[in-house]
Short mmCIF file of C-alpha atoms and ligand atoms in Angstrom, two decimals:
data_model
loop_
_atom_site.label_atom_id
_atom_site.label_comp_id
_atom_site.label_asym_id
_atom_site.label_seq_id
_atom_site.Cartn_x
_atom_site.Cartn_y
_atom_site.Cartn_z
CA UNK A 159 48.85 139.34 103.71
CA UNK A 160 50.44 136.09 104.42
CA UNK A 161 53.78 134.67 103.29
CA UNK A 162 52.23 131.36 101.43
CA UNK A 163 52.94 132.94 97.96
CA UNK A 164 54.46 131.20 94.75
CA UNK A 165 57.69 131.74 94.13
CA UNK A 166 59.55 130.40 90.40
CA UNK A 167 56.20 128.50 90.15
CA UNK A 168 56.43 126.51 93.97
CA UNK A 169 54.20 127.54 96.23
CA UNK A 170 56.72 128.85 99.54
CA UNK A 171 56.07 128.99 103.00
CA UNK A 172 58.32 132.25 103.61
CA UNK A 173 61.51 131.40 102.28
CA UNK A 174 61.16 127.51 102.03
CA UNK A 175 59.14 125.38 99.56
CA UNK A 176 56.06 123.31 101.10
CA UNK A 177 57.23 120.63 98.42
CA UNK A 178 60.58 120.33 100.56
CA UNK A 179 58.68 120.12 103.75
CA UNK A 180 56.45 117.69 102.69
CA UNK A 181 59.45 115.74 100.93
CA UNK A 182 61.33 115.96 104.71
CA UNK A 183 58.56 114.99 106.79
CA UNK A 184 55.77 113.43 104.61
CA UNK A 185 52.21 114.42 103.71
CA UNK A 186 49.75 115.55 105.61
CA UNK A 187 51.17 118.17 107.66
CA UNK A 188 50.47 121.93 108.87
CA UNK A 189 52.78 124.17 108.62
CA UNK A 190 53.02 127.79 109.95
CA UNK A 191 54.56 131.06 108.92
CA UNK A 192 56.24 133.01 111.97
CA UNK A 193 56.56 135.54 110.15
CA UNK A 194 52.68 136.08 109.40
CA UNK A 195 52.16 135.12 113.34
CA UNK A 196 54.54 138.12 114.04
CA UNK A 197 52.53 140.81 111.37
CA UNK A 198 49.07 139.86 113.00
CA UNK A 199 50.16 140.32 115.94
CA UNK A 200 51.64 143.70 115.43
CA UNK A 201 48.55 144.78 113.41
CA UNK A 202 46.37 144.99 116.75
CA UNK A 203 49.07 146.24 118.66
CA UNK A 204 49.49 149.06 116.08
CA UNK A 205 45.25 149.22 116.04
CA UNK A 206 45.20 149.94 119.36
CA UNK A 207 48.33 152.01 120.24
CA UNK A 208 46.64 155.07 121.49
CA UNK A 209 45.08 152.94 124.06
CA UNK A 210 46.46 151.16 127.26
CA UNK A 211 46.38 147.21 126.14
CA UNK A 212 47.21 144.13 126.53
CA UNK A 213 46.63 141.55 123.36
CA UNK A 214 45.84 138.57 125.03
CA UNK A 215 45.84 135.66 122.46
CA UNK A 216 42.99 133.04 122.39
CA UNK A 217 45.43 129.90 122.14
CA UNK A 218 42.55 127.59 121.69
CA UNK A 219 42.91 128.61 117.88
CA UNK A 220 45.95 127.44 117.77
CA UNK A 221 47.77 126.18 121.08
CA UNK A 222 51.31 124.74 120.25
CA UNK A 223 53.81 125.56 122.56
CA UNK A 224 56.20 127.08 119.97
CA UNK A 225 53.77 129.30 118.25
CA UNK A 226 52.70 130.19 122.14
CA UNK A 227 56.50 130.99 122.82
CA UNK A 228 56.82 133.18 119.15
CA UNK A 229 53.73 135.14 120.22
CA UNK A 230 54.20 135.34 124.37
CA UNK A 231 57.89 136.51 123.50
CA UNK A 232 56.80 139.75 121.28
CA UNK A 233 55.01 140.36 124.53
CA UNK A 234 51.20 138.70 123.89
CA UNK A 235 49.20 137.60 126.56
CA UNK A 236 47.13 134.58 126.08
CA UNK A 237 43.16 133.74 126.74
CA UNK A 238 42.81 129.83 127.78
CA UNK A 239 39.76 128.53 129.18
CA UNK A 240 41.29 125.72 130.40
CA UNK A 241 43.57 124.04 132.95
CA UNK A 242 45.42 122.62 130.34
CA UNK A 243 45.63 125.97 127.73
CA UNK A 244 47.10 127.70 131.45
CA UNK A 245 49.93 124.83 131.63
CA UNK A 246 51.10 125.23 128.24
CA UNK A 247 50.53 129.15 128.24
CA UNK A 248 53.02 128.64 131.16
CA UNK A 249 55.17 126.22 129.41
CA UNK A 250 55.78 128.71 126.79
CA UNK A 251 57.28 131.16 129.11
CA UNK A 252 53.94 133.36 129.44
CA UNK A 253 54.08 134.68 133.14
CA UNK A 254 50.79 134.71 134.81
CA UNK A 255 49.54 138.43 134.87
CA UNK A 256 49.58 138.16 130.95
CA UNK A 257 47.19 135.15 131.26
CA UNK A 258 42.99 136.23 131.51
CA UNK A 259 40.83 132.36 132.13
CA UNK A 260 38.40 132.43 129.88
CA UNK A 261 35.10 130.13 130.10
CA UNK A 262 31.77 129.03 131.65
CA UNK A 263 32.83 125.70 133.42
CA UNK A 264 36.10 126.44 134.69
CA UNK A 265 36.70 123.50 137.91
CA UNK A 266 38.05 123.75 141.53
CA UNK A 267 40.89 122.42 140.41
CA UNK A 268 41.64 125.09 137.32
CA UNK A 269 40.71 127.95 139.58
CA UNK A 270 43.15 126.64 142.29
CA UNK A 271 45.98 126.02 139.80
CA UNK A 272 45.34 129.45 138.07
CA UNK A 273 45.39 131.20 141.22
CA UNK A 274 48.60 129.21 142.97
CA UNK A 275 50.58 130.04 138.89
CA UNK A 276 49.75 133.68 138.77
CA UNK A 277 46.68 134.86 136.59
CA UNK A 278 45.86 138.24 135.22
CA UNK A 279 42.26 137.87 135.98
CA UNK A 280 39.64 134.99 135.65
CA UNK A 281 36.26 136.13 133.40
CA UNK A 282 33.24 135.03 135.44
CA UNK A 283 29.95 133.87 133.83
CA UNK A 284 27.63 133.00 136.64
CA UNK A 285 26.76 133.73 139.90
CA UNK A 286 27.34 129.91 140.91
CA UNK A 287 31.43 130.55 139.30
CA UNK A 288 31.57 133.21 141.72
CA UNK A 289 30.84 131.79 144.25
CA UNK A 290 32.73 128.75 143.86
CA UNK A 291 36.03 131.04 143.07
CA UNK A 292 35.34 132.75 146.23
CA UNK A 293 35.81 129.60 148.05
CA UNK A 294 38.74 128.94 146.43
CA UNK A 295 40.48 132.11 146.56
CA UNK A 296 39.83 132.28 150.30
CA UNK A 297 40.98 128.55 150.67
CA UNK A 298 44.07 129.84 149.43
CA UNK A 299 44.33 132.78 151.41
CA UNK A 300 44.29 135.20 148.44
CA UNK A 301 41.71 137.79 146.58
CA UNK A 302 40.98 136.33 142.70
CA UNK A 303 41.21 139.24 140.16
CA UNK A 304 37.98 139.69 137.93
CA UNK A 305 35.81 140.76 135.38
CA UNK A 306 31.96 139.16 134.47
CA UNK A 307 31.02 138.73 131.28
CA UNK A 308 28.16 140.09 130.03
CA UNK A 309 25.91 139.01 127.43
CA UNK A 310 25.43 142.26 125.56
CA UNK A 311 21.95 140.45 123.88
CA UNK A 312 23.65 141.19 120.46
CA UNK A 313 23.42 138.78 116.98
CA UNK A 314 27.04 138.69 115.86
CA UNK A 315 25.60 137.66 112.04
CA UNK A 316 27.89 134.69 112.10
CA UNK A 317 27.38 130.73 112.05
CA UNK A 318 25.28 130.03 113.99
CA UNK A 319 27.49 127.26 115.85
CA UNK A 320 29.79 130.15 116.69
CA UNK A 321 27.67 133.00 117.98
CA UNK A 322 27.61 133.45 121.69
CA UNK A 323 26.25 136.93 122.51
CA UNK A 324 22.62 136.27 122.05
CA UNK A 325 20.50 135.32 125.14
CA UNK A 326 19.70 132.22 123.86
CA UNK A 327 23.59 131.39 124.08
CA UNK A 328 25.12 130.00 126.86
CA UNK A 329 27.33 132.82 127.67
CA UNK A 330 27.96 135.51 130.23
CA UNK A 331 25.16 136.98 132.50
CA UNK A 332 22.42 138.89 130.90
CA UNK A 333 23.44 142.63 130.62
CA UNK A 334 20.27 143.81 132.39
CA UNK A 335 21.27 141.93 135.28
CA UNK A 336 24.91 143.13 135.50
CA UNK A 337 24.11 145.51 138.61
CA UNK A 338 23.21 142.64 140.72
CA UNK A 339 25.28 140.41 139.73
CA UNK A 340 28.38 143.10 140.30
CA UNK A 341 26.90 143.91 143.86
CA UNK A 342 26.88 140.15 144.46
CA UNK A 343 30.58 139.84 143.33
CA UNK A 344 31.42 143.08 145.58
CA UNK A 345 29.83 140.69 148.29
CA UNK A 346 32.41 138.41 148.36
CA UNK A 347 35.65 139.01 150.16
CA UNK A 348 37.60 136.28 148.27
CA UNK A 349 36.91 138.27 144.70
CA UNK A 350 37.97 141.66 143.66
CA UNK A 351 36.45 143.09 140.36
CA UNK A 352 38.52 144.78 137.77
CA UNK A 353 36.33 144.89 134.83
CA UNK A 354 33.72 143.76 132.31
CA UNK A 355 34.11 141.38 129.85
CA UNK A 356 32.11 140.59 126.50
CA UNK A 357 32.95 138.20 123.40
CA UNK A 358 30.09 137.76 121.15
CA UNK A 359 31.59 135.36 118.49
CA UNK A 360 33.48 134.29 116.24
CA UNK A 361 34.42 134.70 112.41
CA UNK A 362 32.62 138.11 112.17
CA UNK A 363 32.45 140.38 109.08
CA UNK A 364 31.08 143.41 110.18
CA UNK A 365 31.90 146.00 112.39
CA UNK A 366 28.08 146.52 113.71
CA UNK A 367 27.85 143.54 115.78
CA UNK A 368 31.37 144.29 117.91
CA UNK A 369 30.21 148.45 118.34
CA UNK A 370 26.43 147.70 118.96
CA UNK A 371 27.92 145.82 121.80
CA UNK A 372 30.62 147.93 123.04
CA UNK A 373 28.36 150.70 122.90
CA UNK A 374 26.36 148.69 125.60
CA UNK A 375 29.78 147.96 127.60
CA UNK A 376 30.04 151.85 127.77
CA UNK A 377 27.17 152.40 129.47
CA UNK A 378 27.55 150.19 132.00
CA UNK A 379 30.49 150.97 132.49
CA UNK A 380 29.44 154.50 133.78
CA UNK A 381 26.53 152.53 135.49
CA UNK A 382 28.85 150.30 137.60
CA UNK A 383 31.57 152.95 138.22
CA UNK A 384 28.51 155.00 139.63
CA UNK A 385 27.67 151.69 142.06
CA UNK A 386 30.93 152.24 143.67
CA UNK A 387 32.90 149.49 141.16
CA UNK A 388 36.31 149.99 140.35
CA UNK A 389 36.25 148.99 136.57
CA UNK A 390 39.37 149.76 135.46
CA UNK A 391 39.73 147.14 132.49
CA UNK A 392 37.32 146.21 129.65
CA UNK A 393 37.94 142.46 127.61
CA UNK A 394 36.74 142.79 124.26
CA UNK A 395 37.00 139.30 123.49
CA UNK A 396 37.96 138.10 119.89
CA UNK A 397 36.25 137.36 117.18
CA UNK A 398 37.08 139.85 113.72
CA UNK A 399 36.83 137.09 111.06
CA UNK A 400 39.43 136.49 108.21
CA UNK A 401 38.88 136.21 104.46
CA UNK A 402 39.03 132.71 103.93
CA UNK A 403 36.82 133.19 100.15
CA UNK A 404 39.90 135.62 98.69
CA UNK A 405 37.13 136.16 95.99
CA UNK A 406 34.42 137.30 98.47
CA UNK A 407 34.70 141.25 100.21
CA UNK A 408 37.20 141.45 102.47
CA UNK A 409 36.34 141.88 106.70
CA UNK A 410 37.02 144.69 108.64
CA UNK A 411 41.05 145.61 109.92
CA UNK A 412 42.80 145.09 112.89
CA UNK A 413 42.24 148.81 112.20
CA UNK A 414 39.27 149.35 111.45
CA UNK A 415 38.85 147.31 114.31
CA UNK A 416 41.18 149.30 116.73
CA UNK A 417 39.60 153.38 115.38
CA UNK A 418 36.06 152.09 116.28
CA UNK A 419 37.27 150.75 120.16
CA UNK A 420 38.80 154.14 120.28
CA UNK A 421 35.54 156.18 119.30
CA UNK A 422 33.26 154.11 121.37
CA UNK A 423 35.58 153.06 124.48
CA UNK A 424 38.46 155.53 124.72
CA UNK A 425 36.87 158.57 126.74
CA UNK A 426 36.48 155.98 129.48
CA UNK A 427 40.45 155.65 130.23
CA UNK A 428 40.01 151.91 130.72
CA UNK A 429 42.63 149.68 129.67
CA UNK A 430 41.88 147.84 126.89
CA UNK A 431 42.08 143.68 126.20
CA UNK A 432 41.26 141.74 122.93
CA UNK A 433 41.38 138.41 122.72
CA UNK A 434 41.81 137.38 119.04
CA UNK A 435 42.94 133.79 118.25
CA UNK A 436 41.53 133.17 114.41
CA UNK A 437 43.12 137.05 112.96
CA UNK A 438 46.20 135.67 114.23
CA UNK A 439 46.87 131.88 113.53
CA UNK A 440 44.65 131.42 110.25
CA UNK A 441 46.16 132.66 107.80
CA UNK A 442 49.39 132.06 109.15
CA UNK A 443 49.20 128.53 108.35
CA UNK A 444 48.13 125.81 105.94
CA UNK A 445 47.29 122.09 105.69
CA UNK A 446 49.62 120.41 102.73
CA UNK A 447 48.23 117.22 101.62
CA UNK A 448 48.63 114.56 98.86
CA UNK A 449 46.27 113.78 96.04
CA UNK A 450 46.10 109.59 96.67
CA UNK A 451 43.19 108.83 93.88
CA UNK A 452 41.22 110.94 91.44
CA UNK A 453 38.16 108.45 91.48
CA UNK A 454 35.35 109.14 88.53
CA UNK A 455 31.99 109.15 89.62
CA UNK A 456 28.93 109.14 87.88
CA UNK A 457 28.52 112.76 87.53
CA UNK A 458 31.44 114.61 89.19
CA UNK A 459 35.26 113.47 90.08
CA UNK A 460 36.12 112.73 93.50
CA UNK A 461 39.58 113.80 94.24
CA UNK A 462 40.57 111.66 97.63
CA UNK A 463 43.68 113.04 99.39
CA UNK A 464 45.61 112.22 102.21
CA UNK A 465 43.78 114.60 104.80
CA UNK A 466 40.62 114.18 106.31
CA UNK A 467 37.87 115.17 107.93
CA UNK A 468 39.94 114.24 111.42
CA UNK A 469 42.27 116.50 110.38
CA UNK A 470 40.51 119.47 109.45
CA UNK A 471 37.30 119.34 110.73
CA UNK A 472 35.92 122.76 109.75
CA UNK A 473 34.06 121.74 106.63
CA UNK A 474 32.25 119.10 107.94
CA UNK A 475 31.29 120.91 110.79
CA UNK A 476 31.01 124.41 109.76
CA UNK A 477 30.66 123.97 106.21
CA UNK A 478 33.31 125.92 106.01
CA UNK A 479 35.27 127.06 103.29
CA UNK A 480 38.63 126.91 102.55
CA UNK A 481 40.39 127.95 99.50
CA UNK A 482 42.45 124.33 98.11
CA UNK A 483 45.46 125.38 96.17
CA UNK A 484 48.19 123.22 94.14
CA UNK A 485 51.88 123.50 95.34
CA UNK A 486 52.93 123.62 91.63
CA UNK A 487 51.34 127.21 90.19
CA UNK A 488 48.99 126.22 87.33
CA UNK A 489 50.64 127.65 84.03
CA UNK A 490 48.27 130.97 83.33
CA UNK A 491 45.33 130.00 80.94
CA UNK A 492 45.56 126.11 82.24
CA UNK A 493 42.88 123.43 81.82
CA UNK A 494 40.88 123.43 85.41
CA UNK A 495 37.70 121.43 86.21
CA UNK A 496 35.40 120.84 89.16
CA UNK A 497 35.98 118.20 91.86
CA UNK A 498 34.96 117.19 95.01
CA UNK A 499 37.52 117.03 97.24
CA UNK A 500 37.37 114.39 99.89
CA UNK A 501 39.20 112.33 102.50
CA UNK A 502 39.31 108.62 103.00
CA UNK A 503 37.04 108.39 106.52
CA UNK A 504 34.06 106.37 105.88
CA UNK A 505 31.89 108.88 106.01
CA UNK A 506 30.06 111.26 103.09
CA UNK A 507 30.82 114.33 105.78
CA UNK A 508 34.28 113.79 105.35
CA UNK A 509 33.81 116.32 102.04
CA UNK A 510 36.26 119.77 102.17
CA UNK A 511 34.69 120.88 98.97
CA UNK A 512 32.30 120.26 96.51
CA UNK A 513 32.29 120.90 92.76
CA UNK A 514 35.60 122.96 93.71
CA UNK A 515 37.03 124.15 90.51
CA UNK A 516 41.00 123.48 90.81
CA UNK A 517 43.49 123.08 87.78
CA UNK A 518 43.87 119.33 86.70
CA UNK A 519 45.46 117.31 89.52
CA UNK A 520 47.15 113.72 89.25
CA UNK A 521 48.28 111.24 92.16
CA UNK A 522 51.18 112.28 94.00
CA UNK A 523 50.34 116.04 93.64
CA UNK A 524 50.31 118.01 96.24
CA UNK A 525 47.69 120.72 97.16
CA UNK A 526 47.74 123.27 100.14
CA UNK A 527 44.78 124.41 102.27
CA UNK A 528 44.95 127.87 103.05
CA UNK A 529 43.62 129.37 106.39
CA UNK A 530 44.05 126.33 108.14
CA UNK A 531 46.32 127.90 111.17
CA UNK A 532 43.55 128.06 113.56
CA UNK A 533 40.95 125.83 114.83
CA UNK A 534 42.93 122.87 112.61
CA UNK A 535 45.10 120.93 114.31
CA UNK A 536 43.66 122.23 117.86
CA UNK A 537 40.49 120.41 116.69
CA UNK A 538 42.19 117.48 114.98
CA UNK A 539 41.32 113.41 115.83
CA UNK A 540 42.63 110.33 115.40
CA UNK A 541 38.90 109.14 114.15
CA UNK A 542 39.59 105.94 112.25
CA UNK A 543 43.05 105.40 114.02
CA UNK A 544 44.06 108.20 112.11
CA UNK A 545 48.11 109.49 113.63
CA UNK A 546 47.69 113.52 114.54
CA UNK A 547 49.55 114.95 111.71
CA UNK A 548 52.92 116.58 112.12
CA UNK A 549 53.29 120.76 112.83
CA UNK A 550 56.23 122.31 111.54
CA UNK A 551 57.10 126.22 111.91
CA UNK A 552 58.59 128.38 109.18
CA UNK A 553 60.64 131.36 109.83
CA UNK A 554 62.86 132.97 106.74
CA UNK A 555 64.25 130.19 105.27
CA UNK A 556 64.77 127.19 108.08
CA UNK A 557 61.60 125.13 109.23
CA UNK A 558 61.08 123.04 111.92
CA UNK A 559 59.02 120.32 113.26
CA UNK A 560 57.28 121.89 115.91
CA UNK A 561 55.21 118.58 116.85
CA UNK A 562 55.98 115.35 115.50
CA UNK A 563 54.36 112.85 113.70
CA UNK A 564 53.46 110.08 116.52
CA UNK A 565 53.95 106.41 115.39
CA UNK A 566 51.79 103.51 116.13
CA UNK A 567 53.41 102.37 118.69
CA UNK A 568 52.94 105.05 120.35
CA UNK A 569 49.44 105.32 119.51
CA UNK A 570 48.49 101.53 120.42
CA UNK A 571 50.63 101.69 123.95
CA UNK A 572 48.62 104.31 124.79
CA UNK A 573 45.63 101.67 125.63
CA UNK A 574 45.82 99.23 128.22
CA UNK A 575 43.97 95.68 128.03
CA UNK A 576 43.30 94.90 131.50
CA UNK A 577 44.46 91.23 132.81
CA UNK A 578 41.08 90.17 132.89
CA UNK A 579 40.27 90.18 129.87
N1 LLP B 787 37.72 134.57 123.22
C1 LLP B 787 36.84 133.97 123.85
C2 LLP B 787 35.94 134.03 125.11
C3 LLP B 787 36.08 132.52 122.76
O1 LLP B 787 35.11 131.92 123.28
C4 LLP B 787 36.74 132.60 121.65
C5 LLP B 787 36.53 132.07 120.57
C6 LLP B 787 37.62 134.15 121.30
C7 LLP B 787 37.88 134.88 122.38
C8 LLP B 787 38.45 134.25 119.75
O2 LLP B 787 37.91 134.38 118.76
P1 LLP B 787 38.69 134.18 117.48
O3 LLP B 787 39.10 135.66 117.41
O4 LLP B 787 39.49 133.31 117.24
O5 LLP B 787 37.11 134.74 116.61
N2 LLP B 787 35.77 126.25 116.02
C9 LLP B 787 35.84 127.54 115.51
C10 LLP B 787 36.06 128.99 116.33
C11 LLP B 787 35.27 128.75 118.11
C12 LLP B 787 35.63 130.02 118.33
C13 LLP B 787 35.32 129.61 119.55
N3 LLP B 787 35.92 130.77 120.83
C14 LLP B 787 35.87 127.33 113.91
O6 LLP B 787 36.23 127.10 113.72
O7 LLP B 787 35.46 128.57 113.36
#
C-alpha cells in the first residue's frame, strides 16, 4: 500500500494533489511520501519484532538527505557502499554505530573515513580487502569490526544484472572457503569478527532463494562458532521485491519474510541485520512528467514526455516495467489506446514503455510513473545536458523541495575552460 491515490479525480501524494506540486516546481520531478517511507520501515521492524535486529536501509536506493533523516530519526541504520554515502548518512544524523559499510571495492581512504567517524561493521568481500582494512585499522590504533560476505551460490531468479549470489557473480567469498577466510581474519590483529553477511540479489519475488541462502548461513554459523569465531550478527542483505505491475501476483510481504527468517535463523540467537532498499523507497515515490507531443508514427502513437531515460533509467537499463497513470483520473469506461511512451533523448533506448494501454492523452497532460522512489533519482544523470530533476517530499498536507532543480548557469559553471585553450 502507498499514499498515491486518486481523490476527487486527482492523483494525490498523501493530502497534496500532484498537479499542485507540478504547478509550483515544474515538471519533471520526483515526489516521495513520508507516510509511505515510514510505513515500509515499520513493516520490517514489525516483521522482525521477535528477534534482536537492526534495519539498515540500503541508501543506494534513494539517498536524499531528507529521506535519510526521516528514516534515521525513526531508528533505522544505514547500509552504505561508498565514502559519499557514508558522509550523507552522517550528515543526516545517523550515528556511526548504526552504519554498515558494504561493497567489493572500498578504498583505504573510505576505510579511514568510516573508522575515524564511527562504524558498526564493514562487510568485507575478499582477502585483499581484509588485509587493507587490517593495515588501516592498525595505522589508526583501532580495531575494525567485520562480517565477511559469503557467496552462497544461490540463484535469486531475478534480472541478470541484479543477481549477486551465484558463484559467477563478483560478490563475496565462496561459502566453501569461509572457514579458511575466517581463520585468516582471526590472525589479523586489526580486525574483529562479529558476524557473517550475505546478499543474493534485488527484486526477489519468491522467498525460496532467500531461504536456501539463509539455511547455508545457519550451517555456517554453527561451523564457524565451533571453530572459535564469535558470530553474533547475521546480515541478511536486502532484495525483497515490490509489485511493479499491479496485475501480477504480489511478491511476499515483509511479514512473510520475517517469519521465514525467524524459522530458519531464530534458534541461533544472533542479532539480525537486514538491508532493504527498494521495498522501503520504491513505492514511496513517483516521477511526474508532462506530455510534450503526441506523435503519429507509421504504425504507432508516440507519447513524448518531458522526462527521459536520464531521469529514470530503469526501463532502458533493465527493461523494467513502471505503471504510468494520468494525474487526472480517467472516467470509468473512458477510451484508451496503446502508446509507445518515450522521452526526448536522442536514442531509441529512451523508451519507457511500448504499446502501453493508456487513456487518451494530449500535450500538457501530466502523468506519473509509479514505483519510482527507489533507483530513480539516484541513478539519474545529466545526459543530453538535461538538468537533474527536483525531488519533493510530502508529509500530510505539506510538501517541500528536498533537492532543487539546478539552473543552467550552475551546470555550465561546473566546467572550466583551460586558460590555454
Ligand atoms: N545490500 C546490498 C549489499 C546490495 O547490493 C543491495 C542492492 C541492497 C542491499 C538493497 O537491495 P534492495 O532491497 O533494494 O533490493 N539499480 C537496480 C537495483 C540494484 C541493487 C543493487 N544492490 C534497479 O534499479 O533495479
